Amino acid sequence: MPPTLNHDAPHDAPAPGQSAPATDTNTDTRRLIGTITAARGLGGEVKVRPYDTAMRWAEGPARLQTVMLQAPASVLKPHPAPSAPLAIERIRIANGLAIVKLAGINTRNEAEALKGHKLVAALDDLPPLQAGEVYADDLQGMSVISHDTQRVLGTVATVMSAGDTLYIDIAPPAQANGVQSDTVCVPYTQPFIAEVCPDTRTLHLAGLDSMFDPA
């Protein structure tokens, strides 16, 4: 079984979760937990599409108290830095989304201005990863290997979510003539994700070798 993602957990696939293994090369002490998709109501609440369906960070004793905002990437700021921590006044879960009220966001207009922003949490504030979980953030940079032939298919370039599904964008190795093939977008779900090994930074992909054949 591939590990579960605690960032839009792919259905039945390995799930990224919440506490990086000691051997992980991602030394950032923050993790993305979701994306603001819309305002909700008139009082400043926002709808957040989570990167993990369990959302243990949204309720109970593990509920987050603060979060940071990261603006959408742009040409001028391809890697925008997260904001200072903002207090979370309340969170509830509805229809697979987190409904979040952030301190200082009090009107619908202010909430709508945050559409597309990502929520970032300090790693120490997140619930520990459960067995078989990895962070979606930590998939980036992993080597992708064919589960069927052991062929090296490429490297995870980006991780993105759309609707209820997480996708990984894979950059194939350069061809013998030096030409770089286009990236290949694959849903992070079974049966395609056969195994994820955080210790070796490898992800095993099944049944998709033909997508990586040179044109």
Short mmCIF file of C-alpha atoms in Angstrom, two decimals:
data_model
loop_
_atom_site.label_atom_id
_atom_site.label_comp_id
_atom_site.label_asym_id
_atom_site.label_seq_id
_atom_site.Cartn_x
_atom_site.Cartn_y
_atom_site.Cartn_z
CA MET A 1 0.00 0.00 0.00
CA PRO A 2 1.27 3.48 -0.81
CA PRO A 3 1.43 5.78 2.23
CA THR A 4 -1.53 8.01 2.85
CA LEU A 5 -1.31 11.70 2.09
CA ASN A 6 -2.36 14.06 4.78
CA HIS A 7 -2.95 16.66 2.15
CA ASP A 8 -5.97 15.76 0.13
CA ALA A 9 -5.58 12.12 0.89
CA PRO A 10 -5.90 10.19 -2.34
CA HIS A 11 -8.63 7.63 -2.00
CA ASP A 12 -7.08 4.32 -0.94
CA ALA A 13 -3.57 5.43 -1.90
CA PRO A 14 -0.61 6.06 0.39
CA ALA A 15 -1.53 9.06 2.39
CA PRO A 16 0.62 12.06 3.19
CA GLY A 17 0.02 12.79 6.81
CA GLN A 18 1.57 14.85 9.51
CA SER A 19 5.07 14.25 10.87
CA ALA A 20 8.06 13.91 8.63
CA PRO A 21 10.34 10.91 9.12
CA ALA A 22 13.80 11.66 10.46
CA THR A 23 15.35 10.73 7.13
CA ASP A 24 13.17 13.13 5.15
CA THR A 25 15.12 15.78 3.22
CA ASN A 26 12.39 18.41 3.63
CA THR A 27 13.78 20.51 6.48
CA ASP A 28 11.08 23.19 6.36
CA THR A 29 9.23 23.34 9.67
CA ARG A 30 5.90 24.21 7.99
CA ARG A 31 3.42 22.18 5.98
CA LEU A 32 0.56 23.09 3.64
CA ILE A 33 -2.78 21.90 4.98
CA GLY A 34 -5.29 23.27 2.48
CA THR A 35 -6.40 25.90 -0.02
CA ILE A 36 -9.05 28.58 0.46
CA THR A 37 -11.66 28.07 -2.25
CA ALA A 38 -14.35 30.63 -1.39
CA ALA A 39 -15.92 32.87 1.21
CA ARG A 40 -18.70 31.42 3.32
CA GLY A 41 -21.46 33.67 4.59
CA LEU A 42 -21.09 37.34 5.48
CA GLY A 43 -18.95 37.19 8.61
CA GLY A 44 -15.48 36.51 7.22
CA GLU A 45 -15.47 32.70 7.19
CA VAL A 46 -13.64 30.90 4.39
CA LYS A 47 -14.05 27.46 2.86
CA VAL A 48 -10.83 25.43 2.88
CA ARG A 49 -10.26 22.39 0.67
CA PRO A 50 -7.98 20.25 2.86
CA TYR A 51 -4.96 18.27 1.76
CA ASP A 52 -6.10 15.40 3.97
CA THR A 53 -9.58 14.02 4.29
CA ALA A 54 -9.16 13.12 7.98
CA MET A 55 -8.62 16.77 9.00
CA ARG A 56 -7.44 15.81 12.49
CA TRP A 57 -6.03 19.33 12.74
CA ALA A 58 -9.55 20.79 12.53
CA GLU A 59 -11.21 19.33 15.61
CA GLY A 60 -10.70 17.82 19.03
CA PRO A 61 -7.62 18.29 21.21
CA ALA A 62 -5.36 18.51 18.13
CA ARG A 63 -7.24 21.49 16.65
CA LEU A 64 -4.90 24.14 15.33
CA GLN A 65 -4.86 27.47 17.15
CA THR A 66 -2.92 29.44 14.53
CA VAL A 67 -2.21 29.19 10.81
CA MET A 68 -0.26 31.13 8.19
CA LEU A 69 -1.49 32.29 4.78
CA GLN A 70 0.49 31.86 1.57
CA ALA A 71 -0.60 33.91 -1.44
CA PRO A 72 -0.94 32.23 -4.85
CA ALA A 73 2.29 32.06 -6.84
CA SER A 74 2.79 34.69 -9.55
CA VAL A 75 5.41 35.61 -12.13
CA LEU A 76 6.82 38.24 -9.78
CA LYS A 77 6.57 36.01 -6.71
CA PRO A 78 6.86 32.36 -7.78
CA HIS A 79 7.53 31.27 -4.18
CA PRO A 80 5.62 33.66 -1.89
CA ALA A 81 6.51 33.48 1.79
CA PRO A 82 3.78 32.64 4.32
CA SER A 83 2.32 35.41 6.44
CA ALA A 84 2.80 35.84 10.17
CA PRO A 85 0.63 33.41 12.18
CA LEU A 86 -3.06 34.29 12.40
CA ALA A 87 -5.28 33.08 15.23
CA ILE A 88 -8.05 30.65 14.28
CA GLU A 89 -11.23 31.77 16.00
CA ARG A 90 -13.24 28.71 15.02
CA ILE A 91 -13.25 25.73 12.64
CA ARG A 92 -15.94 23.29 11.67
CA ILE A 93 -16.14 20.57 9.04
CA ALA A 94 -18.93 20.56 6.45
CA ASN A 95 -19.23 18.47 3.28
CA GLY A 96 -15.56 17.56 3.23
CA LEU A 97 -14.40 21.16 3.66
CA ALA A 98 -13.07 23.05 6.66
CA ILE A 99 -15.01 26.23 7.42
CA VAL A 100 -12.49 28.54 9.09
CA LYS A 101 -12.81 31.93 10.77
CA LEU A 102 -9.46 33.72 10.98
CA ALA A 103 -8.80 36.63 13.30
CA GLY A 104 -8.96 39.95 11.47
CA ILE A 105 -11.05 38.61 8.58
CA ASN A 106 -14.52 39.91 9.41
CA THR A 107 -16.38 40.61 6.16
CA ARG A 108 -17.28 38.66 3.07
CA ASN A 109 -15.14 40.96 0.92
CA GLU A 110 -12.10 40.29 3.12
CA ALA A 111 -12.77 36.55 2.92
CA GLU A 112 -13.21 36.61 -0.86
CA ALA A 113 -9.85 38.35 -1.21
CA LEU A 114 -8.23 35.22 0.25
CA LYS A 115 -9.49 32.86 -2.46
CA GLY A 116 -6.56 30.80 -3.74
CA HIS A 117 -4.42 31.39 -0.66
CA LYS A 118 -3.00 28.30 1.00
CA LEU A 119 -3.12 27.55 4.70
CA VAL A 120 0.27 26.71 6.20
CA ALA A 121 0.77 25.23 9.66
CA ALA A 122 3.84 24.85 11.83
CA LEU A 123 4.93 21.22 11.84
CA ASP A 124 5.06 21.14 15.64
CA ASP A 125 1.41 22.23 15.80
CA LEU A 126 0.12 19.39 13.62
CA PRO A 127 -1.04 16.00 14.94
CA PRO A 128 1.61 13.26 14.61
CA LEU A 129 1.56 11.20 11.44
CA GLN A 130 -0.13 7.85 11.73
CA ALA A 131 1.40 4.66 10.38
CA GLY A 132 1.58 4.70 6.59
CA GLU A 133 1.20 8.47 6.23
CA VAL A 134 3.48 11.01 4.59
CA TYR A 135 3.10 14.72 3.95
CA ALA A 136 1.99 15.78 0.49
CA ASP A 137 4.77 18.38 0.66
CA ASP A 138 7.29 15.60 1.11
CA LEU A 139 6.34 13.91 -2.18
CA GLN A 140 7.98 16.75 -4.09
CA GLY A 141 11.43 15.73 -5.33
CA MET A 142 10.85 12.00 -4.87
CA SER A 143 12.19 9.67 -7.56
CA VAL A 144 9.40 7.93 -9.47
CA ILE A 145 10.03 4.29 -10.37
CA SER A 146 7.91 1.87 -12.39
CA HIS A 147 6.44 -0.75 -10.09
CA ASP A 148 6.20 -3.07 -13.10
CA THR A 149 9.67 -2.77 -14.68
CA GLN A 150 11.76 -0.85 -12.09
CA ARG A 151 12.43 1.75 -14.80
CA VAL A 152 13.14 5.28 -13.54
CA LEU A 153 10.22 7.37 -14.80
CA GLY A 154 11.21 10.77 -13.43
CA THR A 155 10.93 13.02 -10.40
CA VAL A 156 7.89 14.52 -8.67
CA ALA A 157 7.99 18.17 -9.74
CA THR A 158 4.83 19.49 -8.10
CA VAL A 159 1.90 18.32 -6.01
CA MET A 160 -1.53 19.86 -6.60
CA SER A 161 -5.14 19.26 -5.67
CA ALA A 162 -8.30 19.54 -7.74
CA GLY A 163 -11.66 18.75 -6.25
CA ASP A 164 -11.27 15.73 -3.99
CA THR A 165 -8.19 14.38 -5.75
CA LEU A 166 -4.49 15.03 -5.28
CA TYR A 167 -2.29 14.98 -8.39
CA ILE A 168 1.45 14.70 -8.83
CA ASP A 169 3.23 16.26 -11.80
CA ILE A 170 6.20 14.11 -12.82
CA ALA A 171 9.19 15.41 -14.79
CA PRO A 172 10.67 12.57 -16.91
CA PRO A 173 14.46 12.27 -17.29
CA ALA A 174 15.98 14.16 -20.23
CA GLN A 175 16.14 12.11 -23.43
CA ALA A 176 19.45 10.94 -24.89
CA ASN A 177 19.47 13.94 -27.25
CA GLY A 178 19.08 16.29 -24.29
CA VAL A 179 15.45 17.13 -25.02
CA GLN A 180 13.30 17.42 -21.90
CA SER A 181 9.89 15.77 -22.27
CA ASP A 182 6.73 17.40 -20.95
CA THR A 183 5.71 16.61 -17.40
CA VAL A 184 3.13 13.88 -16.82
CA CYS A 185 0.23 14.51 -14.42
CA VAL A 186 -0.95 11.47 -12.47
CA PRO A 187 -3.72 11.19 -9.85
CA TYR A 188 -2.43 10.18 -6.44
CA THR A 189 -4.72 7.22 -6.07
CA GLN A 190 -4.78 3.48 -6.43
CA PRO A 191 -4.16 1.57 -8.62
CA PHE A 192 -1.56 4.00 -10.00
CA ILE A 193 0.35 4.66 -6.77
CA ALA A 194 1.69 1.28 -5.75
CA GLU A 195 4.07 2.27 -2.96
CA VAL A 196 5.71 5.33 -1.43
CA CYS A 197 8.96 4.95 0.54
CA PRO A 198 9.78 8.11 2.53
CA ASP A 199 13.09 6.67 3.77
CA THR A 200 14.45 6.17 0.25
CA ARG A 201 12.54 9.12 -1.26
CA THR A 202 10.98 6.89 -3.93
CA LEU A 203 7.45 6.56 -5.27
CA HIS A 204 6.43 3.46 -7.24
CA LEU A 205 3.96 3.98 -10.08
CA ALA A 206 1.97 1.09 -11.59
CA GLY A 207 0.49 0.60 -15.04
CA LEU A 208 1.50 3.92 -16.58
CA ASP A 209 4.88 3.23 -18.22
CA SER A 210 3.54 4.05 -21.69
CA MET A 211 2.82 7.65 -20.62
CA PHE A 212 6.57 8.14 -20.17
CA ASP A 213 7.66 6.74 -23.54
CA PRO A 214 9.34 9.38 -25.77
CA ALA A 215 7.00 10.82 -28.40
#
